[in-house]
Amino acid sequence: IIDKDLNIHFNNKKLKYIKKGNLEEHFSSTNTDIIRNNLRKDISSNTSILSESYNNKQFFIEITLSYFKNDFYTLFLKDVTQYHRKSIISKCCFSISEAIYNSNDLDTLYKEIHLAVTEITNTDNFYISIVDWNVNKIEFPYYIDKHDSMPKTRSFKNGLTEHVINTGNSLLLNNKSYNNFIKEHSIKIKGKKPYNWLGVPLKLNNNKTIGMIGVKSYNKNNNLTEEDL
């Protein structure tokens, strides 16, 4: 139960994130503005889904707001993260399927794939690599990065992209595991070190790896997780 100034007067003790105090202590300014704008005496019920981050993890919270009495409002909160992510992933897969059939060229297809994946996780730094097994070379037809320029077509070397392509296995590295993995596998790195690195192999129906999708994060606030993998 909250008042018009977003002060919390009662809360469910089992509530994981919201404690006593003011909603502004628990929600982003964008979300508190949304809630504040919906505080009206004539409101019978208003439902919104808000995105919040706690401990570098993103949550989706369904909020239902109703007028109670005497300038007090009831605020019902429900964690819908799993359902919402599944819905977004289904939408992403559908968008990529549409792009495969509707794109007139590969450049357009790569851009559409990037835009679709952006709906699931942060993809400010995103690239697609394609391998030519006949000459053991890798090209980077799509490469968006805030710090590094697009790599030229190259022969195989001991890089993270080559590791994923050679093994055919996805790889997620955070700030700590990144250094250990690089050292353990003698990986050669060129460019700015990321905070997170995620590589997922692109495979044909016969399980042959033909390339890789890579996502990098240079900011600890944009943490890549197992769910993103």
PDB file of N, CA, C and O in Angstrom, residues 184-229:
ATOM      1  N   GLU A 184      44.823 -20.094 -20.116  1.00  0.00           N
ATOM      2  CA  GLU A 184      44.819 -21.553 -20.178  1.00  0.00           C
ATOM      3  C   GLU A 184      44.903 -22.074 -21.611  1.00  0.00           C
ATOM      4  O   GLU A 184      45.538 -23.090 -21.884  1.00  0.00           O
ATOM      5  N   HIS A 185      44.246 -21.373 -22.548  1.00  0.00           N
ATOM      6  CA  HIS A 185      44.200 -21.828 -23.940  1.00  0.00           C
ATOM      7  C   HIS A 185      45.137 -21.039 -24.851  1.00  0.00           C
ATOM      8  O   HIS A 185      45.081 -21.194 -26.079  1.00  0.00           O
ATOM      9  N   SER A 186      45.978 -20.198 -24.278  1.00  0.00           N
ATOM     10  CA  SER A 186      46.946 -19.399 -25.037  1.00  0.00           C
ATOM     11  C   SER A 186      46.269 -18.621 -26.169  1.00  0.00           C
ATOM     12  O   SER A 186      46.758 -18.571 -27.304  1.00  0.00           O
ATOM     13  N   ILE A 187      45.126 -18.022 -25.855  1.00  0.00           N
ATOM     14  CA  ILE A 187      44.360 -17.261 -26.839  1.00  0.00           C
ATOM     15  C   ILE A 187      45.046 -15.921 -27.107  1.00  0.00           C
ATOM     16  O   ILE A 187      45.490 -15.235 -26.185  1.00  0.00           O
ATOM     17  N   LYS A 188      45.119 -15.556 -28.372  1.00  0.00           N
ATOM     18  CA  LYS A 188      45.680 -14.269 -28.749  1.00  0.00           C
ATOM     19  C   LYS A 188      44.553 -13.264 -28.940  1.00  0.00           C
ATOM     20  O   LYS A 188      43.636 -13.483 -29.719  1.00  0.00           O
ATOM     21  N   ILE A 189      44.635 -12.172 -28.187  1.00  0.00           N
ATOM     22  CA  ILE A 189      43.577 -11.163 -28.207  1.00  0.00           C
ATOM     23  C   ILE A 189      44.082  -9.877 -28.845  1.00  0.00           C
ATOM     24  O   ILE A 189      45.173  -9.404 -28.546  1.00  0.00           O
ATOM     25  N   LYS A 190      43.258  -9.327 -29.734  1.00  0.00           N
ATOM     26  CA  LYS A 190      43.553  -8.045 -30.345  1.00  0.00           C
ATOM     27  C   LYS A 190      42.349  -7.132 -30.120  1.00  0.00           C
ATOM     28  O   LYS A 190      41.214  -7.511 -30.369  1.00  0.00           O
ATOM     29  N   GLY A 191      42.599  -5.943 -29.629  1.00  0.00           N
ATOM     30  CA  GLY A 191      41.504  -5.023 -29.364  1.00  0.00           C
ATOM     31  C   GLY A 191      41.255  -4.856 -27.876  1.00  0.00           C
ATOM     32  O   GLY A 191      41.980  -5.390 -27.033  1.00  0.00           O
ATOM     33  N   LYS A 192      40.219  -4.120 -27.545  1.00  0.00           N
ATOM     34  CA  LYS A 192      39.887  -3.807 -26.153  1.00  0.00           C
ATOM     35  C   LYS A 192      39.315  -5.036 -25.442  1.00  0.00           C
ATOM     36  O   LYS A 192      38.496  -5.767 -26.003  1.00  0.00           O
ATOM     37  N   LYS A 193      39.759  -5.239 -24.227  1.00  0.00           N
ATOM     38  CA  LYS A 193      39.267  -6.362 -23.435  1.00  0.00           C
ATOM     39  C   LYS A 193      37.815  -6.116 -23.009  1.00  0.00           C
ATOM     40  O   LYS A 193      37.497  -5.074 -22.443  1.00  0.00           O
ATOM     41  N   PRO A 194      36.911  -7.078 -23.250  1.00  0.00           N
ATOM     42  CA  PRO A 194      35.523  -6.909 -22.836  1.00  0.00           C
ATOM     43  C   PRO A 194      35.308  -7.338 -21.387  1.00  0.00           C
ATOM     44  O   PRO A 194      36.122  -8.078 -20.827  1.00  0.00           O
ATOM     45  N   TYR A 195      34.220  -6.886 -20.811  1.00  0.00           N
ATOM     46  CA  TYR A 195      33.849  -7.341 -19.467  1.00  0.00           C
ATOM     47  C   TYR A 195      33.196  -8.713 -19.546  1.00  0.00           C
ATOM     48  O   TYR A 195      33.404  -9.561 -18.691  1.00  0.00           O
ATOM     49  N   ASN A 196      32.389  -8.909 -20.592  1.00  0.00           N
ATOM     50  CA  ASN A 196      31.769 -10.210 -20.896  1.00  0.00           C
ATOM     51  C   ASN A 196      32.009 -10.533 -22.359  1.00  0.00           C
ATOM     52  O   ASN A 196      32.076  -9.632 -23.202  1.00  0.00           O
ATOM     53  N   TRP A 197      32.104 -11.816 -22.655  1.00  0.00           N
ATOM     54  CA  TRP A 197      32.239 -12.249 -24.043  1.00  0.00           C
ATOM     55  C   TRP A 197      31.369 -13.495 -24.236  1.00  0.00           C
ATOM     56  O   TRP A 197      31.441 -14.448 -23.454  1.00  0.00           O
ATOM     57  N   LEU A 198      30.552 -13.465 -25.283  1.00  0.00           N
ATOM     58  CA  LEU A 198      29.642 -14.585 -25.558  1.00  0.00           C
ATOM     59  C   LEU A 198      29.758 -14.976 -27.020  1.00  0.00           C
ATOM     60  O   LEU A 198      29.628 -14.134 -27.906  1.00  0.00           O
ATOM     61  N   GLY A 199      30.042 -16.254 -27.270  1.00  0.00           N
ATOM     62  CA  GLY A 199      30.126 -16.761 -28.636  1.00  0.00           C
ATOM     63  C   GLY A 199      29.254 -17.991 -28.810  1.00  0.00           C
ATOM     64  O   GLY A 199      29.303 -18.918 -27.999  1.00  0.00           O
ATOM     65  N   VAL A 200      28.436 -17.992 -29.868  1.00  0.00           N
ATOM     66  CA  VAL A 200      27.528 -19.115 -30.146  1.00  0.00           C
ATOM     67  C   VAL A 200      27.730 -19.567 -31.587  1.00  0.00           C
ATOM     68  O   VAL A 200      27.625 -18.756 -32.513  1.00  0.00           O
ATOM     69  N   PRO A 201      28.046 -20.851 -31.804  1.00  0.00           N
ATOM     70  CA  PRO A 201      28.313 -21.315 -33.169  1.00  0.00           C
ATOM     71  C   PRO A 201      27.059 -21.334 -34.035  1.00  0.00           C
ATOM     72  O   PRO A 201      25.957 -21.593 -33.548  1.00  0.00           O
ATOM     73  N   LEU A 202      27.235 -21.031 -35.303  1.00  0.00           N
ATOM     74  CA  LEU A 202      26.167 -21.159 -36.299  1.00  0.00           C
ATOM     75  C   LEU A 202      26.330 -22.515 -36.987  1.00  0.00           C
ATOM     76  O   LEU A 202      27.406 -22.816 -37.502  1.00  0.00           O
ATOM     77  N   LYS A 203      25.266 -23.311 -36.972  1.00  0.00           N
ATOM     78  CA  LYS A 203      25.374 -24.674 -37.500  1.00  0.00           C
ATOM     79  C   LYS A 203      24.294 -24.973 -38.531  1.00  0.00           C
ATOM     80  O   LYS A 203      23.180 -24.451 -38.464  1.00  0.00           O
ATOM     81  N   LEU A 204      24.660 -25.843 -39.473  1.00  0.00           N
ATOM     82  CA  LEU A 204      23.691 -26.355 -40.437  1.00  0.00           C
ATOM     83  C   LEU A 204      22.925 -27.506 -39.803  1.00  0.00           C
ATOM     84  O   LEU A 204      23.243 -27.969 -38.704  1.00  0.00           O
ATOM     85  N   ASN A 205      21.915 -28.009 -40.511  1.00  0.00           N
ATOM     86  CA  ASN A 205      21.127 -29.130 -39.980  1.00  0.00           C
ATOM     87  C   ASN A 205      21.963 -30.386 -39.768  1.00  0.00           C
ATOM     88  O   ASN A 205      21.614 -31.241 -38.950  1.00  0.00           O
ATOM     89  N   ASN A 206      23.065 -30.515 -40.513  1.00  0.00           N
ATOM     90  CA  ASN A 206      23.927 -31.693 -40.339  1.00  0.00           C
ATOM     91  C   ASN A 206      24.961 -31.478 -39.227  1.00  0.00           C
ATOM     92  O   ASN A 206      25.901 -32.254 -39.096  1.00  0.00           O
ATOM     93  N   ASN A 207      24.793 -30.389 -38.453  1.00  0.00           N
ATOM     94  CA  ASN A 207      25.642 -30.058 -37.308  1.00  0.00           C
ATOM     95  C   ASN A 207      27.000 -29.489 -37.695  1.00  0.00           C
ATOM     96  O   ASN A 207      27.874 -29.318 -36.849  1.00  0.00           O
ATOM     97  N   LYS A 208      27.195 -29.204 -38.971  1.00  0.00           N
ATOM     98  CA  LYS A 208      28.450 -28.605 -39.414  1.00  0.00           C
ATOM     99  C   LYS A 208      28.458 -27.127 -39.032  1.00  0.00           C
ATOM    100  O   LYS A 208      27.519 -26.386 -39.317  1.00  0.00           O
ATOM    101  N   THR A 209      29.527 -26.681 -38.375  1.00  0.00           N
ATOM    102  CA  THR A 209      29.652 -25.281 -37.960  1.00  0.00           C
ATOM    103  C   THR A 209      30.123 -24.425 -39.139  1.00  0.00           C
ATOM    104  O   THR A 209      31.113 -24.742 -39.787  1.00  0.00           O
ATOM    105  N   ILE A 210      29.394 -23.355 -39.414  1.00  0.00           N
ATOM    106  CA  ILE A 210      29.732 -22.490 -40.544  1.00  0.00           C
ATOM    107  C   ILE A 210      30.100 -21.071 -40.104  1.00  0.00           C
ATOM    108  O   ILE A 210      30.415 -20.229 -40.938  1.00  0.00           O
ATOM    109  N   GLY A 211      30.051 -20.819 -38.815  1.00  0.00           N
ATOM    110  CA  GLY A 211      30.382 -19.476 -38.347  1.00  0.00           C
ATOM    111  C   GLY A 211      30.029 -19.305 -36.883  1.00  0.00           C
ATOM    112  O   GLY A 211      29.871 -20.280 -36.143  1.00  0.00           O
ATOM    113  N   MET A 212      29.882 -18.065 -36.472  1.00  0.00           N
ATOM    114  CA  MET A 212      29.617 -17.777 -35.066  1.00  0.00           C
ATOM    115  C   MET A 212      28.955 -16.416 -34.909  1.00  0.00           C
ATOM    116  O   MET A 212      29.216 -15.493 -35.677  1.00  0.00           O
ATOM    117  N   ILE A 213      28.076 -16.317 -33.919  1.00  0.00           N
ATOM    118  CA  ILE A 213      27.537 -15.030 -33.490  1.00  0.00           C
ATOM    119  C   ILE A 213      28.249 -14.651 -32.202  1.00  0.00           C
ATOM    120  O   ILE A 213      28.338 -15.456 -31.270  1.00  0.00           O
ATOM    121  N   GLY A 214      28.784 -13.441 -32.138  1.00  0.00           N
ATOM    122  CA  GLY A 214      29.503 -12.978 -30.956  1.00  0.00           C
ATOM    123  C   GLY A 214      28.866 -11.735 -30.360  1.00  0.00           C
ATOM    124  O   GLY A 214      28.398 -10.859 -31.086  1.00  0.00           O
ATOM    125  N   VAL A 215      28.823 -11.703 -29.038  1.00  0.00           N
ATOM    126  CA  VAL A 215      28.311 -10.537 -28.321  1.00  0.00           C
ATOM    127  C   VAL A 215      29.330 -10.161 -27.256  1.00  0.00           C
ATOM    128  O   VAL A 215      29.815 -11.030 -26.523  1.00  0.00           O
ATOM    129  N   LYS A 216      29.656  -8.874 -27.182  1.00  0.00           N
ATOM    130  CA  LYS A 216      30.610  -8.403 -26.175  1.00  0.00           C
ATOM    131  C   LYS A 216      29.986  -7.293 -25.338  1.00  0.00           C
ATOM    132  O   LYS A 216      29.162  -6.523 -25.826  1.00  0.00           O
ATOM    133  N   SER A 217      30.396  -7.243 -24.081  1.00  0.00           N
ATOM    134  CA  SER A 217      29.973  -6.169 -23.194  1.00  0.00           C
ATOM    135  C   SER A 217      31.207  -5.566 -22.545  1.00  0.00           C
ATOM    136  O   SER A 217      32.043  -6.285 -22.006  1.00  0.00           O
ATOM    137  N   TYR A 218      31.318  -4.245 -22.617  1.00  0.00           N
ATOM    138  CA  TYR A 218      32.451  -3.557 -22.010  1.00  0.00           C
ATOM    139  C   TYR A 218      32.071  -2.912 -20.669  1.00  0.00           C
ATOM    140  O   TYR A 218      32.892  -2.264 -20.045  1.00  0.00           O
ATOM    141  N   ASN A 219      30.827  -3.115 -20.261  1.00  0.00           N
ATOM    142  CA  ASN A 219      30.319  -2.471 -19.055  1.00  0.00           C
ATOM    143  C   ASN A 219      29.760  -3.531 -18.112  1.00  0.00           C
ATOM    144  O   ASN A 219      28.942  -4.353 -18.511  1.00  0.00           O
ATOM    145  N   LYS A 220      30.183  -3.503 -16.851  1.00  0.00           N
ATOM    146  CA  LYS A 220      29.722  -4.505 -15.888  1.00  0.00           C
ATOM    147  C   LYS A 220      28.223  -4.406 -15.618  1.00  0.00           C
ATOM    148  O   LYS A 220      27.616  -5.348 -15.120  1.00  0.00           O
ATOM    149  N   ASN A 221      27.630  -3.256 -15.964  1.00  0.00           N
ATOM    150  CA  ASN A 221      26.189  -3.101 -15.786  1.00  0.00           C
ATOM    151  C   ASN A 221      25.407  -3.806 -16.885  1.00  0.00           C
ATOM    152  O   ASN A 221      24.199  -4.010 -16.756  1.00  0.00           O
ATOM    153  N   ASN A 222      26.076  -4.147 -17.979  1.00  0.00           N
ATOM    154  CA  ASN A 222      25.460  -4.928 -19.062  1.00  0.00           C
ATOM    155  C   ASN A 222      26.004  -6.347 -18.999  1.00  0.00           C
ATOM    156  O   ASN A 222      26.790  -6.784 -19.831  1.00  0.00           O
ATOM    157  N   ASN A 223      25.608  -7.059 -17.965  1.00  0.00           N
ATOM    158  CA  ASN A 223      26.153  -8.369 -17.688  1.00  0.00           C
ATOM    159  C   ASN A 223      25.487  -9.428 -18.556  1.00  0.00           C
ATOM    160  O   ASN A 223      24.261  -9.506 -18.621  1.00  0.00           O
ATOM    161  N   LEU A 224      26.272 -10.247 -19.244  1.00  0.00           N
ATOM    162  CA  LEU A 224      25.737 -11.362 -20.028  1.00  0.00           C
ATOM    163  C   LEU A 224      25.658 -12.594 -19.130  1.00  0.00           C
ATOM    164  O   LEU A 224      26.571 -12.879 -18.362  1.00  0.00           O
ATOM    165  N   THR A 225      24.546 -13.333 -19.235  1.00  0.00           N
ATOM    166  CA  THR A 225      24.292 -14.441 -18.312  1.00  0.00           C
ATOM    167  C   THR A 225      24.064 -15.744 -19.062  1.00  0.00           C
ATOM    168  O   THR A 225      24.021 -15.782 -20.302  1.00  0.00           O
ATOM    169  N   GLU A 226      23.882 -16.819 -18.301  1.00  0.00           N
ATOM    170  CA  GLU A 226      23.559 -18.125 -18.871  1.00  0.00           C
ATOM    171  C   GLU A 226      22.256 -18.065 -19.660  1.00  0.00           C
ATOM    172  O   GLU A 226      22.088 -18.779 -20.655  1.00  0.00           O
ATOM    173  N   GLU A 227      21.319 -17.235 -19.205  1.00  0.00           N
ATOM    174  CA  GLU A 227      20.057 -17.085 -19.934  1.00  0.00           C
ATOM    175  C   GLU A 227      20.298 -16.499 -21.327  1.00  0.00           C
ATOM    176  O   GLU A 227      19.651 -16.905 -22.293  1.00  0.00           O
ATOM    177  N   ASP A 228      21.217 -15.549 -21.414  1.00  0.00           N
ATOM    178  CA  ASP A 228      21.548 -14.990 -22.725  1.00  0.00           C
ATOM    179  C   ASP A 228      22.195 -16.058 -23.608  1.00  0.00           C
ATOM    180  O   ASP A 228      21.951 -16.123 -24.806  1.00  0.00           O
ATOM    181  N   LEU A 229      23.036 -16.898 -22.983  1.00  0.00           N
ATOM    182  CA  LEU A 229      23.686 -17.992 -23.722  1.00  0.00           C
ATOM    183  C   LEU A 229      22.641 -18.935 -24.295  1.00  0.00           C
ATOM    184  O   LEU A 229      22.715 -19.346 -25.444  1.00  0.00           O
TER     185      LEU A 229
END
